[in-house]
Amino acid sequence: MSVYLDYNASAPIDLRVLDIMVEVYKNNIGNADSRTHNYGESARKVVENSRKQVASLLSVASDEVFFTSGATESNNIAIQGLREYAEKTNKKHIITTAIEHKAILETVKHLQKEGYEVDIVSPDISGRVKTDAILGKVREDTLLVSVMHVNNETGIIQPVKELGESLQEKNVLFHIDATQSCGKLVEEIKDLKYNMLSFSAHKLMGPQGVGVLILRKKAYKLPPVKAILYGGQQEHGIRPGTIPVALTAGCGKACEIAENEYKKNNVYMDVIKEKVLDLLNTFGVEYHINGDQEYCIGSTLNICIEGVSSEALMISTKQYCGLSNGSACTSKSYSPSYVLTAMGIPTSQIDSSIRISWGPDTSIDDVIENLGEVLEIAKQIRN
Ligand code: PMP
């Protein structure tokens, strides 16, 4: 049986999450915003319980949790939702990084066309952006700094802790895309200082199609974001549209499981990484790791296998492994990873780079068996 090693694109749903969702689909048929019957009330209770589970994982208050359709939408609200405030305050400068997900980069590019000024900071070869490089760009009219917690392609942890602490003293909003860290760097996230934070449930073994935007209150006030869709008053008007009750239940359950199990999961992630590195060494392929491992999350490895085209490798090993060489959102046709490019890695090395990512339910035996086959083929197709 082949092994799925593309958890950073989407992790499989935890069956305990699925069970809860099926229960909710069967038994909570109402609209959580219906006020006129018990069906509405029972659906509302499910949503509010999910909100509490999310809040607990992140150590925030329940009324700071807003459900969305996923991190893409959360990121869009966090940025586009500031338009009215930007107009009012004449603050139209945004700082972000060159390695953000497209949901950030395309959104700020769109605002750029409307006259916003955007500074995009690149990392160095370590895959990490420098705190000072970001802080050095902050101006009087800076509206927002948006930096991801963990990069989806390299697994490299960004200095959001340091940034949050410094930005707190400045009159600048700070948004963190925590899609790849939520449920993994649990204690670290609880400690972060930020105004807004996004994630998608499916990256922590919840369902696809639901995500969260955390809006931290300051002096009892939410950050000045407005909805970017017009419609009802759901989610306090921040995200109109009928709340998908079962999806929120799945998201909440995934958060609850992550909170209970992240310690043992993180130990296991490290064991798998060691196994993958052992295999690479045993098979004698020449490789190097992209990104500084001192700052890398346990569940991701981005490696360059010298002389082996990643496209050729993935096509010829599909029966063994689900691997990737970039973000799924940009992978319809091959172009060199913009993340690795921004790190200053030469194109020839990017063309030989693959991302391997795994999760708590990945079987070590399956990894050994299938990755071994992949590495054998890598040796054969090496030029
Ligand atoms: N941000 C990051 C860092 C991601 O990895 C992803 C998913 N690849 C997203 C945002 C977008 O998530 P979704 O597609 O679930 O909206």
Short mmCIF file of C-alpha atoms in Angstrom, two decimals, residues 79 94-100 104-105 108 118-122 129 134 144-148:
data_model
loop_
_atom_site.label_atom_id
_atom_site.label_comp_id
_atom_site.label_asym_id
_atom_site.label_seq_id
_atom_site.Cartn_x
_atom_site.Cartn_y
_atom_site.Cartn_z
CA ILE A 79 -6.51 41.96 5.06
CA ILE A 94 1.29 46.68 4.50
CA ILE A 95 4.31 44.54 5.35
CA THR A 96 4.42 40.85 4.61
CA THR A 97 6.90 38.20 3.48
CA ALA A 98 7.76 36.63 0.13
CA ILE A 99 7.05 33.14 1.47
CA GLU A 100 3.43 33.66 2.55
CA ILE A 104 -1.92 36.55 1.55
CA LEU A 105 0.29 37.44 -1.41
CA VAL A 108 -2.02 42.27 -0.85
CA VAL A 118 3.26 46.86 0.15
CA ASP A 119 6.69 45.82 1.41
CA ILE A 120 7.50 42.18 0.83
CA VAL A 121 10.40 40.90 2.92
CA SER A 122 12.40 37.86 1.78
CA VAL A 129 12.70 36.11 7.69
CA ILE A 134 10.30 43.43 9.10
CA LEU A 144 -0.77 45.73 8.97
CA VAL A 145 2.09 43.27 9.33
CA SER A 146 1.17 39.76 8.19
CA VAL A 147 3.61 36.90 8.75
CA MET A 148 3.01 33.16 8.75
#
